[in-house]
PDB file of C-alpha atoms and ligand atoms in Angstrom:
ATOM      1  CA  UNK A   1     -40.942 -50.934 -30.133  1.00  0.00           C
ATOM      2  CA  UNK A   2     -44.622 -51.261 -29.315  1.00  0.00           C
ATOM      3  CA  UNK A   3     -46.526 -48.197 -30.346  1.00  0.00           C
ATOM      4  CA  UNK A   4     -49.612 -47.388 -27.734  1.00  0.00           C
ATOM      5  CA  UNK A   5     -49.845 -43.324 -29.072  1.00  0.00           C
ATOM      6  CA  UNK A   6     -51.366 -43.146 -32.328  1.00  0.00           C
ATOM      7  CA  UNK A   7     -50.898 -39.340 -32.678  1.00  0.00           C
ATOM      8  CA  UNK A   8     -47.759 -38.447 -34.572  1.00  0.00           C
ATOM      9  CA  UNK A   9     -45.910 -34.943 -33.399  1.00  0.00           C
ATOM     10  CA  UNK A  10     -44.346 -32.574 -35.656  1.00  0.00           C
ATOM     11  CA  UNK A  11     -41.250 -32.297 -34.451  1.00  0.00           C
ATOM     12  CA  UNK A  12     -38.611 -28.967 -34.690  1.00  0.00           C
ATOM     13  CA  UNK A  13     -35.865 -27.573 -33.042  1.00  0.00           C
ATOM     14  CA  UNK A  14     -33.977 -24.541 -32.470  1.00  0.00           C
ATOM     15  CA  UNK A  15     -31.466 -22.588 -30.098  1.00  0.00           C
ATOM     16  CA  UNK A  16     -31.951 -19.388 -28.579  1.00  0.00           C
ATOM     17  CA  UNK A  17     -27.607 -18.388 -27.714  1.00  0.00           C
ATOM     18  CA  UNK A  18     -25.246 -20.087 -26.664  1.00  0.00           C
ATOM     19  CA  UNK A  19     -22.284 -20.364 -23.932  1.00  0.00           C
ATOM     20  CA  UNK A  20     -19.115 -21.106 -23.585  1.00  0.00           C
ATOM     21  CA  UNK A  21     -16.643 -23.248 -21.295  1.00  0.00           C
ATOM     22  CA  UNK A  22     -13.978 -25.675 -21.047  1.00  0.00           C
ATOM     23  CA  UNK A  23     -14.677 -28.658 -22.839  1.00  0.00           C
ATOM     24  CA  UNK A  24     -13.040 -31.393 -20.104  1.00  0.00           C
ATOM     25  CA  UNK A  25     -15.713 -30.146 -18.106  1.00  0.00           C
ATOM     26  CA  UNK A  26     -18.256 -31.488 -20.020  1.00  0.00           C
ATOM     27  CA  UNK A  27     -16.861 -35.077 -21.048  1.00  0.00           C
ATOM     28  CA  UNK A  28     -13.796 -37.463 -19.264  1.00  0.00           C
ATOM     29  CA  UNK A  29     -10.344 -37.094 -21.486  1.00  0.00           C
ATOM     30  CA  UNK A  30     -11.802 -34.018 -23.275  1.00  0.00           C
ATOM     31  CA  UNK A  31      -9.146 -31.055 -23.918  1.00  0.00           C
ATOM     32  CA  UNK A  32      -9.251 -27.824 -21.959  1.00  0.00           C
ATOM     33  CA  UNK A  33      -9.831 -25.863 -24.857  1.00  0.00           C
ATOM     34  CA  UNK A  34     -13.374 -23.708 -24.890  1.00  0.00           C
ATOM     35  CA  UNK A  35     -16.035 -25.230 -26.604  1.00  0.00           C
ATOM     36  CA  UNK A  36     -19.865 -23.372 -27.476  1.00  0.00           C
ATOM     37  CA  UNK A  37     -22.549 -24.809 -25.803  1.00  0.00           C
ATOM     38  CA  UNK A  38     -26.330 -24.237 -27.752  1.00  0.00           C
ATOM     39  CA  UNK A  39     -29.180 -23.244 -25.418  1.00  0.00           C
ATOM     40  CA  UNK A  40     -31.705 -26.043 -27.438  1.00  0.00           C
ATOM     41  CA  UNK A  41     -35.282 -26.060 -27.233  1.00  0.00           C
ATOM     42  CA  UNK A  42     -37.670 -28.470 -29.223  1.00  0.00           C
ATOM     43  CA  UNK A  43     -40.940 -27.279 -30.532  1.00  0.00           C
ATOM     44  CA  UNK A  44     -43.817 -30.329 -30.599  1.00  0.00           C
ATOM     45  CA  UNK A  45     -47.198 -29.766 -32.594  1.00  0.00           C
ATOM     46  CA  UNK A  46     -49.604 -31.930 -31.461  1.00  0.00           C
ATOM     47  CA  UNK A  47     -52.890 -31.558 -33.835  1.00  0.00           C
ATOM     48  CA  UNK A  48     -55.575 -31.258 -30.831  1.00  0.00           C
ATOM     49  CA  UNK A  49     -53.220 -29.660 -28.216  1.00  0.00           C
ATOM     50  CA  UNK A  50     -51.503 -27.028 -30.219  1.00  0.00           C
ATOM     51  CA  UNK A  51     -47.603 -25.881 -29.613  1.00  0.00           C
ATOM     52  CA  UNK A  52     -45.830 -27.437 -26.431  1.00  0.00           C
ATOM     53  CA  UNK A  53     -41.968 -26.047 -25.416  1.00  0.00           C
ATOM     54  CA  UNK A  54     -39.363 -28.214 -24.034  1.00  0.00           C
ATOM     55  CA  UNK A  55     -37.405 -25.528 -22.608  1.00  0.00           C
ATOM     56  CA  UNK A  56     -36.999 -22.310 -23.736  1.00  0.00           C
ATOM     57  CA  UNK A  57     -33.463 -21.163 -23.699  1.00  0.00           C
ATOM     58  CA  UNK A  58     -31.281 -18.288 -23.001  1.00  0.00           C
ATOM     59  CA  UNK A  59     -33.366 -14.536 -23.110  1.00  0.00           C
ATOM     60  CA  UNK A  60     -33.286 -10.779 -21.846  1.00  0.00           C
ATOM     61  CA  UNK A  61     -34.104 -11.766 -18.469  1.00  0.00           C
ATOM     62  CA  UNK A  62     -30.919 -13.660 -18.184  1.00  0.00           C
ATOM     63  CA  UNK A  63     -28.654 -10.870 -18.456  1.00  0.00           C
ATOM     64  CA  UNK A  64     -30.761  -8.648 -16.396  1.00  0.00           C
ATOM     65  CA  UNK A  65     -30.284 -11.172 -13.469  1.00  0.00           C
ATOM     66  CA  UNK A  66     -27.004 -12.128 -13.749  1.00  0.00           C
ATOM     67  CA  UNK A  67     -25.790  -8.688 -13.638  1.00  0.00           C
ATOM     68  CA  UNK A  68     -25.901  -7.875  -9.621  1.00  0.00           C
ATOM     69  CA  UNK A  69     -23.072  -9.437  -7.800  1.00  0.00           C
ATOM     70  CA  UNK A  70     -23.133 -11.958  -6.839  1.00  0.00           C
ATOM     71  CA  UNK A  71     -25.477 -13.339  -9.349  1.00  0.00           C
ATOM     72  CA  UNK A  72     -22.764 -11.905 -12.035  1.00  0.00           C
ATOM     73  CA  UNK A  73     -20.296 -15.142 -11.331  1.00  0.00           C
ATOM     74  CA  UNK A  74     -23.174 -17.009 -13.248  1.00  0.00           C
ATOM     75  CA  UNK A  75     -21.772 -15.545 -16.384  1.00  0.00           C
ATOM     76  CA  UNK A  76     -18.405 -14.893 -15.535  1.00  0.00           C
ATOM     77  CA  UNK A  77     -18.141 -19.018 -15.811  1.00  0.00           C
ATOM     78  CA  UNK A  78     -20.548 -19.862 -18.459  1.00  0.00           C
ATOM     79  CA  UNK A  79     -19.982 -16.323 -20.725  1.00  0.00           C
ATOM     80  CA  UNK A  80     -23.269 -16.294 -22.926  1.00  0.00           C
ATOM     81  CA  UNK A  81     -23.858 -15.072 -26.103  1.00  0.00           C
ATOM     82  CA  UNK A  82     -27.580 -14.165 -27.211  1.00  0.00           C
ATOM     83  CA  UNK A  83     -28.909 -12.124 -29.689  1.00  0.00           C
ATOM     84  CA  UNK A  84     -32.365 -10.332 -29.228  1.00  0.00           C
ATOM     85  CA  UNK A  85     -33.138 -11.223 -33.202  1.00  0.00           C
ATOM     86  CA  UNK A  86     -32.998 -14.446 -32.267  1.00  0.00           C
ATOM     87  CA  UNK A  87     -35.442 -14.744 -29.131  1.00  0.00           C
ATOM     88  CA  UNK A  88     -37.581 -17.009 -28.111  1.00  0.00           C
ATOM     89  CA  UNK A  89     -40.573 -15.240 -29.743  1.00  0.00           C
ATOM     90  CA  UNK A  90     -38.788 -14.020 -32.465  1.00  0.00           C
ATOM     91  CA  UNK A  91     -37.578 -18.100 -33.582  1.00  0.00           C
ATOM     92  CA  UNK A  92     -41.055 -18.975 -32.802  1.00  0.00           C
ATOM     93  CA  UNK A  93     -42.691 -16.249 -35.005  1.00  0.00           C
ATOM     94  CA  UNK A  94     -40.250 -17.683 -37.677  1.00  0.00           C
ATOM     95  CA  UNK A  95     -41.751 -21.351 -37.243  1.00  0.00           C
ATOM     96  CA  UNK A  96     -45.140 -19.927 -37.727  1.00  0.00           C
ATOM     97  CA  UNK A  97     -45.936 -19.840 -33.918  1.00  0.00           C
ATOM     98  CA  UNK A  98     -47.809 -17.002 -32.443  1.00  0.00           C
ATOM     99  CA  UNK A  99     -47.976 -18.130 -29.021  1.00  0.00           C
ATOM    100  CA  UNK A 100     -47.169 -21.508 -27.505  1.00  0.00           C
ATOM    101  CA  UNK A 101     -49.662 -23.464 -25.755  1.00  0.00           C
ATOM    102  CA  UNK A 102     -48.026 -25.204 -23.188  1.00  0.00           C
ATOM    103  CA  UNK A 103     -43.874 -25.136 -21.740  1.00  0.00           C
ATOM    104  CA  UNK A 104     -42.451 -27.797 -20.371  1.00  0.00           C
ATOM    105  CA  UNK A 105     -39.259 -27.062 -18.496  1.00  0.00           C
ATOM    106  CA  UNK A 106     -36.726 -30.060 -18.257  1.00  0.00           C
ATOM    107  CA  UNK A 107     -34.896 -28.031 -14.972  1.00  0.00           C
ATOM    108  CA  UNK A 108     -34.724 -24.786 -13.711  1.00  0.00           C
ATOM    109  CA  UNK A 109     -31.184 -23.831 -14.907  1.00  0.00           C
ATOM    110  CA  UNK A 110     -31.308 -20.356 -16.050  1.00  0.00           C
ATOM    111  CA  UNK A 111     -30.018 -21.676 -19.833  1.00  0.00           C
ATOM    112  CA  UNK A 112     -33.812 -23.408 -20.061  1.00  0.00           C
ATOM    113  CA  UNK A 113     -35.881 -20.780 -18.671  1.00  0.00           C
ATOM    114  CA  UNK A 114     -34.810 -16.974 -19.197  1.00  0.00           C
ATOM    115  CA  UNK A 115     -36.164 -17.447 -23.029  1.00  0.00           C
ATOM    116  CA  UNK A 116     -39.480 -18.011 -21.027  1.00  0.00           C
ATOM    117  CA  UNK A 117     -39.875 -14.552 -19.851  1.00  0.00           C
ATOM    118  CA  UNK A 118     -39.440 -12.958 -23.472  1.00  0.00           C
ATOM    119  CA  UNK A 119     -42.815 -14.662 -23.926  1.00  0.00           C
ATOM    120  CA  UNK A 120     -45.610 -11.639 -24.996  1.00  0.00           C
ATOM    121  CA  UNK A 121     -48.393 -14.477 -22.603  1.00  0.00           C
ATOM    122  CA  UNK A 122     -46.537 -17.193 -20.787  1.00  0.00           C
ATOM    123  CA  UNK A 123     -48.789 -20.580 -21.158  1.00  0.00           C
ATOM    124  CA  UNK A 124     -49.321 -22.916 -18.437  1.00  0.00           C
ATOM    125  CA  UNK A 125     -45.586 -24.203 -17.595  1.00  0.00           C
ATOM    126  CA  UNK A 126     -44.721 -27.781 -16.199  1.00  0.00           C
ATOM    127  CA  UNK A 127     -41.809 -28.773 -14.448  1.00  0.00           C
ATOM    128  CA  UNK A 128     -40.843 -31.452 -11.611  1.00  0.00           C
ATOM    129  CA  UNK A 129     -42.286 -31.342  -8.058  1.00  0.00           C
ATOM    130  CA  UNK A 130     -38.452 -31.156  -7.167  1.00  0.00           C
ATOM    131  CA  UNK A 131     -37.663 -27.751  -9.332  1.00  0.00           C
ATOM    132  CA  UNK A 132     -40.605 -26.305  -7.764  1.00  0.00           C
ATOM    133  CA  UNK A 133     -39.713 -27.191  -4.317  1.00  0.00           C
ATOM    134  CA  UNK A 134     -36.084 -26.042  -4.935  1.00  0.00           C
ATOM    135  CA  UNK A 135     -37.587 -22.119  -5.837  1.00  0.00           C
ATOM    136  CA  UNK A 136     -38.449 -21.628  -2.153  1.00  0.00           C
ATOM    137  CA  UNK A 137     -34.117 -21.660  -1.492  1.00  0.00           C
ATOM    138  CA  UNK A 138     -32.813 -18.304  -0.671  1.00  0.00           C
ATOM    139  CA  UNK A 139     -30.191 -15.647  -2.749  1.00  0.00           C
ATOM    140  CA  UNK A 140     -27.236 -18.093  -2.631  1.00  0.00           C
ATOM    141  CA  UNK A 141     -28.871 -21.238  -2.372  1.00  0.00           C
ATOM    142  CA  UNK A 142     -30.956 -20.374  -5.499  1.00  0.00           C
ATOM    143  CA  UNK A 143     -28.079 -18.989  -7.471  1.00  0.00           C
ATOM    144  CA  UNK A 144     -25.928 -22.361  -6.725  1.00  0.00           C
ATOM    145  CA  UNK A 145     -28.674 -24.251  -8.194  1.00  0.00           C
ATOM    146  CA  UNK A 146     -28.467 -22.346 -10.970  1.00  0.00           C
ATOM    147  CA  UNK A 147     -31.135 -20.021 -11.136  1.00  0.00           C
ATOM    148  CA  UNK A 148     -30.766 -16.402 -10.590  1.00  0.00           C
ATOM    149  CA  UNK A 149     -32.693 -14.838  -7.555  1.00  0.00           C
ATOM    150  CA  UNK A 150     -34.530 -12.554 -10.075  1.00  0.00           C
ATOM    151  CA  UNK A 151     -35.757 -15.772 -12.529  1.00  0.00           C
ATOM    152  CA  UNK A 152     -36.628 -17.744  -9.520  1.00  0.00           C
ATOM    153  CA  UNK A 153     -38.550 -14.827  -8.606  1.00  0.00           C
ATOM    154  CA  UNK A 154     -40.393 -14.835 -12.121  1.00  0.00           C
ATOM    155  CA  UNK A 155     -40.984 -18.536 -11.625  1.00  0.00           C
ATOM    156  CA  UNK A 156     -42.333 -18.592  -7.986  1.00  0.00           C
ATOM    157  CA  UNK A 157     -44.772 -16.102  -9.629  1.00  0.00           C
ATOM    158  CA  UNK A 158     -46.239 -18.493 -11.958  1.00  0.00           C
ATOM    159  CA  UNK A 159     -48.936 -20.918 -11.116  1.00  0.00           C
ATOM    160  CA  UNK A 160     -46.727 -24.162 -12.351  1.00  0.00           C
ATOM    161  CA  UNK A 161     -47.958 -27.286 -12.498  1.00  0.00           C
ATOM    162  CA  UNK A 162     -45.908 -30.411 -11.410  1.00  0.00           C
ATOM    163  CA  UNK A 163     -44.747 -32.981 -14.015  1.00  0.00           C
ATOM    164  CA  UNK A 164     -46.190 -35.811 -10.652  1.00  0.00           C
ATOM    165  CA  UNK A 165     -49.428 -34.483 -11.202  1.00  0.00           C
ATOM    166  CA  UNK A 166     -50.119 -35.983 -14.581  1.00  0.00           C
ATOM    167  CA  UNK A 167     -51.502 -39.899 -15.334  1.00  0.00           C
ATOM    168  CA  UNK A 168     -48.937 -42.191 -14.773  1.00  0.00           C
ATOM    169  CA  UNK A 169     -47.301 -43.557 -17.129  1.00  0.00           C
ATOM    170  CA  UNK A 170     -45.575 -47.830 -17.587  1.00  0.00           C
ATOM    171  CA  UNK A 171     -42.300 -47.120 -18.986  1.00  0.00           C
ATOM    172  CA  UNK A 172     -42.250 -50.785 -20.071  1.00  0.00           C
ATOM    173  CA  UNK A 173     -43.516 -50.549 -23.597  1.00  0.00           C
ATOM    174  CA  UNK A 174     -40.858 -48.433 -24.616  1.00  0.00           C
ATOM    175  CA  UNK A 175     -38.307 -50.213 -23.203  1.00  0.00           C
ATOM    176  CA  UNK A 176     -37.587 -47.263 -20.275  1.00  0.00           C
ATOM    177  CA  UNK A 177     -38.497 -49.345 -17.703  1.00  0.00           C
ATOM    178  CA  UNK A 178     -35.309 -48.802 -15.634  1.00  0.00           C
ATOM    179  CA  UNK A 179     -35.777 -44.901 -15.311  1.00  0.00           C
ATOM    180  CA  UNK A 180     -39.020 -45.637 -13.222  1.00  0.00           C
ATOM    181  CA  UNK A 181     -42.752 -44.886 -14.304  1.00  0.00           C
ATOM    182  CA  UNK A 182     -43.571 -42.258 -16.430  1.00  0.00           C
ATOM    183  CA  UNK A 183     -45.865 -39.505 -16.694  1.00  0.00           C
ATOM    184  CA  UNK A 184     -48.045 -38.631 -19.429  1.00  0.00           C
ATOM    185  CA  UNK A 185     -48.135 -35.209 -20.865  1.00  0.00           C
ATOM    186  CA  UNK A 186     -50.935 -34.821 -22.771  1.00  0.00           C
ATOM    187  CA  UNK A 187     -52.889 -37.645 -22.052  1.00  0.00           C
ATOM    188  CA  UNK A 188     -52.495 -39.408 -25.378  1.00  0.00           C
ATOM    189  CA  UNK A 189     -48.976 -41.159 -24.678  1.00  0.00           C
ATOM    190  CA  UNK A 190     -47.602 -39.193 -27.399  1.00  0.00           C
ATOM    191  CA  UNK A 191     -45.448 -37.168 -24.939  1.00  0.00           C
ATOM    192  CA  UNK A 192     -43.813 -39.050 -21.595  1.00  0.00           C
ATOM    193  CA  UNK A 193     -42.220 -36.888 -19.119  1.00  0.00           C
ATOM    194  CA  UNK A 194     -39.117 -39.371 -17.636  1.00  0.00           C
ATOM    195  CA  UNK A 195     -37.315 -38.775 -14.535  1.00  0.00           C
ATOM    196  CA  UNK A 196     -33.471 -37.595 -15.288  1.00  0.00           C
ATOM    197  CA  UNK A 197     -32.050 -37.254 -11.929  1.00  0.00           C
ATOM    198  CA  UNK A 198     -28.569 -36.377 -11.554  1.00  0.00           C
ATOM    199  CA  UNK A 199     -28.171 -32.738 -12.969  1.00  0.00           C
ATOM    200  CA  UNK A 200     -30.080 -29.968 -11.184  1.00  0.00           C
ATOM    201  CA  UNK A 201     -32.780 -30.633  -8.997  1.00  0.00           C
ATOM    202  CA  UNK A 202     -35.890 -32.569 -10.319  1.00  0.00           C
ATOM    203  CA  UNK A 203     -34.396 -32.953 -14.500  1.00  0.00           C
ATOM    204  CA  UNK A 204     -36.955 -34.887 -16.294  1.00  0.00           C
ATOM    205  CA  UNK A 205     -36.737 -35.705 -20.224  1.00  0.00           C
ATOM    206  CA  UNK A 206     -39.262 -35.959 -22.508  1.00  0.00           C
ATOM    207  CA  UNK A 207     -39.940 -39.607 -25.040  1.00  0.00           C
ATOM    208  CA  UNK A 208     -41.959 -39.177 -27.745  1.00  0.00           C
ATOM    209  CA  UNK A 209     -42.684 -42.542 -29.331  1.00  0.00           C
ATOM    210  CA  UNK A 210     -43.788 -41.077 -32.845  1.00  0.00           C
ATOM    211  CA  UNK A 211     -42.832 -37.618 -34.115  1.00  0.00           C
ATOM    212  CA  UNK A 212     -42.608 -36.207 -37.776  1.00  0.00           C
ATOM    213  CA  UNK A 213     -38.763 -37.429 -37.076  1.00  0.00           C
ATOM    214  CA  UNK A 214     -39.031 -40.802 -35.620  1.00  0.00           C
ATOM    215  CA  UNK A 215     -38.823 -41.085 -32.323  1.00  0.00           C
ATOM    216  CA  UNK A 216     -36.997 -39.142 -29.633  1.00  0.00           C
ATOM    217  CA  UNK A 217     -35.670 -38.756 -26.315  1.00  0.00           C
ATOM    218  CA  UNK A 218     -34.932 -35.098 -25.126  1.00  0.00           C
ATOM    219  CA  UNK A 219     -32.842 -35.886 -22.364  1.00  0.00           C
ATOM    220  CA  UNK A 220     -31.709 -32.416 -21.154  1.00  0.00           C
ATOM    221  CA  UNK A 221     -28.536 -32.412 -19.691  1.00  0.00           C
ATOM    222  CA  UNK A 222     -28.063 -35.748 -18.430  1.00  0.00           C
ATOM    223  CA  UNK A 223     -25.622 -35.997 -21.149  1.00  0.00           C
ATOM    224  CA  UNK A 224     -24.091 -32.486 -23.235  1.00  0.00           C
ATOM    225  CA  UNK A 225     -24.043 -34.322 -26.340  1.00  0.00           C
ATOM    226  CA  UNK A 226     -24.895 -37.462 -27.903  1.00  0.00           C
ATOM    227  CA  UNK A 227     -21.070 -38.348 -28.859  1.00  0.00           C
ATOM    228  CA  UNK A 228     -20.200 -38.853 -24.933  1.00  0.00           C
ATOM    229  CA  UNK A 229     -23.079 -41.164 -24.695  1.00  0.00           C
ATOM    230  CA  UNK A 230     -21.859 -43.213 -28.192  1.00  0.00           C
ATOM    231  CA  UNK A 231     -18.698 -43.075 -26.400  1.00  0.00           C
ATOM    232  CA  UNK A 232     -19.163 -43.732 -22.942  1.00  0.00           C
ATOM    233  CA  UNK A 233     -17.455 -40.732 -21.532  1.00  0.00           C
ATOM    234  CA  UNK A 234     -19.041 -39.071 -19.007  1.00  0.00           C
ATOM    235  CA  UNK A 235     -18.057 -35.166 -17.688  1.00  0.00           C
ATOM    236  CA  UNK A 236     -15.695 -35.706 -14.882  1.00  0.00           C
ATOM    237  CA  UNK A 237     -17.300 -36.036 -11.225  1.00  0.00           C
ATOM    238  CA  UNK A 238     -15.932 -32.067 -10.459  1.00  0.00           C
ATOM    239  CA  UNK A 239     -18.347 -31.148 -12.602  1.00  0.00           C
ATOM    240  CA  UNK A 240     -21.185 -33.564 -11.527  1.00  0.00           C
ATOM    241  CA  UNK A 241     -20.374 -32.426  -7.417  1.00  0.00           C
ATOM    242  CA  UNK A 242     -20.818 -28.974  -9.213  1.00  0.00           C
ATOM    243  CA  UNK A 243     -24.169 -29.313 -11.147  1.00  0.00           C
ATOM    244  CA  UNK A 244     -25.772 -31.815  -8.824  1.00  0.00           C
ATOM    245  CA  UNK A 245     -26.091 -35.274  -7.542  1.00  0.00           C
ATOM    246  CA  UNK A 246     -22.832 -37.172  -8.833  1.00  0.00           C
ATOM    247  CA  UNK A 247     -23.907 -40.509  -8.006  1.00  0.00           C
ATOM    248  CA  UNK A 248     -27.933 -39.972  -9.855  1.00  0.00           C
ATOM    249  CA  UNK A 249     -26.239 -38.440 -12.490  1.00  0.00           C
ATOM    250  CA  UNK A 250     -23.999 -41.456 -13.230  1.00  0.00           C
ATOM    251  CA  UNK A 251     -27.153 -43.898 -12.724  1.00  0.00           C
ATOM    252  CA  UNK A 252     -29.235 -42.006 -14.805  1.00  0.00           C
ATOM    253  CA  UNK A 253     -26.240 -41.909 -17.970  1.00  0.00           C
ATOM    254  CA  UNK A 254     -25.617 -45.754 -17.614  1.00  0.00           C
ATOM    255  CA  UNK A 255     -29.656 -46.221 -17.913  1.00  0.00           C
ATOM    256  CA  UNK A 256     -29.128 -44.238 -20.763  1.00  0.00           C
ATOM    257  CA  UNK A 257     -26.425 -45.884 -22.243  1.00  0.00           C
ATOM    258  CA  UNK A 258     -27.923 -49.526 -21.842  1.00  0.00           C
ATOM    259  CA  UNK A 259     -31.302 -47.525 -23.426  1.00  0.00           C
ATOM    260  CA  UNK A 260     -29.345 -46.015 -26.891  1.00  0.00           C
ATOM    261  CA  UNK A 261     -27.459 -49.587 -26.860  1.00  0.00           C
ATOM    262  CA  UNK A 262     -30.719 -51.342 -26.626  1.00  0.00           C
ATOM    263  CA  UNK A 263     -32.485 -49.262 -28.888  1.00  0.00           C
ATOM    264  CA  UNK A 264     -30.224 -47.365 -31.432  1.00  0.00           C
ATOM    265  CA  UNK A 265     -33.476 -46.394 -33.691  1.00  0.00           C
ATOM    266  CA  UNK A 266     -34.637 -43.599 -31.163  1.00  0.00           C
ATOM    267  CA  UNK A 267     -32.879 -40.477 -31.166  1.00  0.00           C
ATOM    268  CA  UNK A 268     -31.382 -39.003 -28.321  1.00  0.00           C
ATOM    269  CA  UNK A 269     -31.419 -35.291 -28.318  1.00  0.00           C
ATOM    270  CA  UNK A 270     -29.723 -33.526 -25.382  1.00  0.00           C
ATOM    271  CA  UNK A 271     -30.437 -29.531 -24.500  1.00  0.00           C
ATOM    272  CA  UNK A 272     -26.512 -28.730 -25.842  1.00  0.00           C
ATOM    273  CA  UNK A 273     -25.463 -31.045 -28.332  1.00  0.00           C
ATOM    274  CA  UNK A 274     -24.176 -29.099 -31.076  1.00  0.00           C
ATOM    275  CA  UNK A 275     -25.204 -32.035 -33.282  1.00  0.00           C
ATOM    276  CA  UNK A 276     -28.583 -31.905 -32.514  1.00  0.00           C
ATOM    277  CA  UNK A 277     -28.488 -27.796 -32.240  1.00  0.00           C
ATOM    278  CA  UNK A 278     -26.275 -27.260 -34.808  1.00  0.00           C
ATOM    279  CA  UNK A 279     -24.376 -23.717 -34.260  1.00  0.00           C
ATOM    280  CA  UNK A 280     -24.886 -21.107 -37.035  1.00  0.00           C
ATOM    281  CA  UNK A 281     -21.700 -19.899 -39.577  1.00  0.00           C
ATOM    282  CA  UNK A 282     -21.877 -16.654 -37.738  1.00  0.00           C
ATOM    283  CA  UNK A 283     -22.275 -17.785 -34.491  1.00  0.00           C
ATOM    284  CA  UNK A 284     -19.053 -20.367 -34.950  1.00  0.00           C
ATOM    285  CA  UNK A 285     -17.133 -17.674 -36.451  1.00  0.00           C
ATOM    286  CA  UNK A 286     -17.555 -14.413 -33.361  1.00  0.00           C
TER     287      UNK A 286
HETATM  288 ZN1   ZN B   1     -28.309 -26.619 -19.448  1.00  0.00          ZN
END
């Protein structure tokens, strides 16, 4: 793969909670049994541009604004499980990270953005023109498209910046071409936003051609975990009518698919693989 970013990320990851549900829901053939579901965020250190998010996670907020009714059925599906030691600033802290310098957010599902509001400052925040558009939908509207009135309230209060306002971006030299053009983060091609659409409104990944790791492709949830993609299995169109546009979200996992077949080198990290966000002994065992 032709490298045009010469700056090389450091690349971590963490979760902040988790959630569980039905594992058929998430992958064709799977068994009804509950499975745990990581709320994953990836931390990027870029030596001129400091500490960048993508996504942030379950936090306090989320159980403040999913306890009204009817924004309680949020958790009544997907019950969460998130402890305060382990918050967003609290994992941060433990990475060495005072304050990050930039979030992006891959959609505007609660599981990516409550950790946002434990945040002491919140930096500037980037998301899709779509997301944004989506926060001006009322109670029920808002709450379908997963986000709590009282988090889209939080986030219609920020001054975000859409991902379609950066450069853009050829997708061609990394072999992406089929997901469209790209946009460029941080203006060094060492962080492409890619459009994901399919789950939500507005998902968009993030490539990074070189990071400490290699490089990666933090897809969000256009897949729940890499397995599915190895294995061609994606969740069952109930739950793609449920989470968003059925027929984008298929496009978007064959493009995928064709992408990790093409080039098996690049890691694909998706927001709740437990492979890539690896659950903790204690956490497995509540
Ligand atoms: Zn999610």
């Amino acid at each position: 793969m032709p490298q045009t970013s010469e700056t090389v990320l450091e690349f971590t990851s963490f979760h902040i909670g988790y959630c569980r549900g039905p594992l058929a829901m998430t992958q064709r053939g799977a068994p009804w049994r509950m499975g745990r579901f990581p709320a994953g965020v990836a931390l990027l250190r870029h030596p001129v541009h400091g500490t960048i998010l993508f996504d942030t996670g379950y936090g306090t907020l989320f159980n403040k604004a999913t306890k009204p009714f009817p924004e309680r059925i949020y958790r009544w599906l997907t019950p969460v499980t998130f402890n305060p030691a382990d918050s967003l600033p609290k994992q941060l802290q433990r990475h060495g990270v005072g304050a990050p310098d930039l979030v992006f957010l891959s959609h505007l599902h609660a599981d990516h953005v409550a950790g946002l509001f434990d945040l002491n400052t919140i930096p500037p925040v980037i998301t899709s023109q779509a997301a944004i558009e989506k926060l001006a939908a009322k109670r029920l509207a808002s709450l379908q498209a997963g986000c709590p009135a009282m988090l889209r309230d939080r986030l219609k209060a920020l001054p975000l910046k859409a991902v379609e306002s950066l450069p853009q971006l050829s997708l061609q030299p990394y072999g992406l071409q089929a997901f469209g053009i790209g946009y460029d983060l941080l203006g060094d091609q060492s962080a492409i936003a890619v459009a994901l659409p399919g789950h939500g409104f507005g998902q968009t990944g993030l490539f990074l051609p070189k990071t400490s790791k290699g490089a990666i492709f933090l897809v969000a949830d256009s897949i729940w975990s890499f397995q599915s993609l190895q294995r061609n299995l994606p969740p069952p169109r109930f739950t793609l009518h449920r989470l968003g546009n059925a027929a984008a979200f298929m496009d978007s996992f064959a493009k995928l698919r064709a992408f990790h077949l093409a080039q098996p080198q690049v890691e694909i990290i998706a927001s709740h693989c437990t492979e890539s966000y690896p659950l903790s002994p204690s956490e497995v065992k509540i």
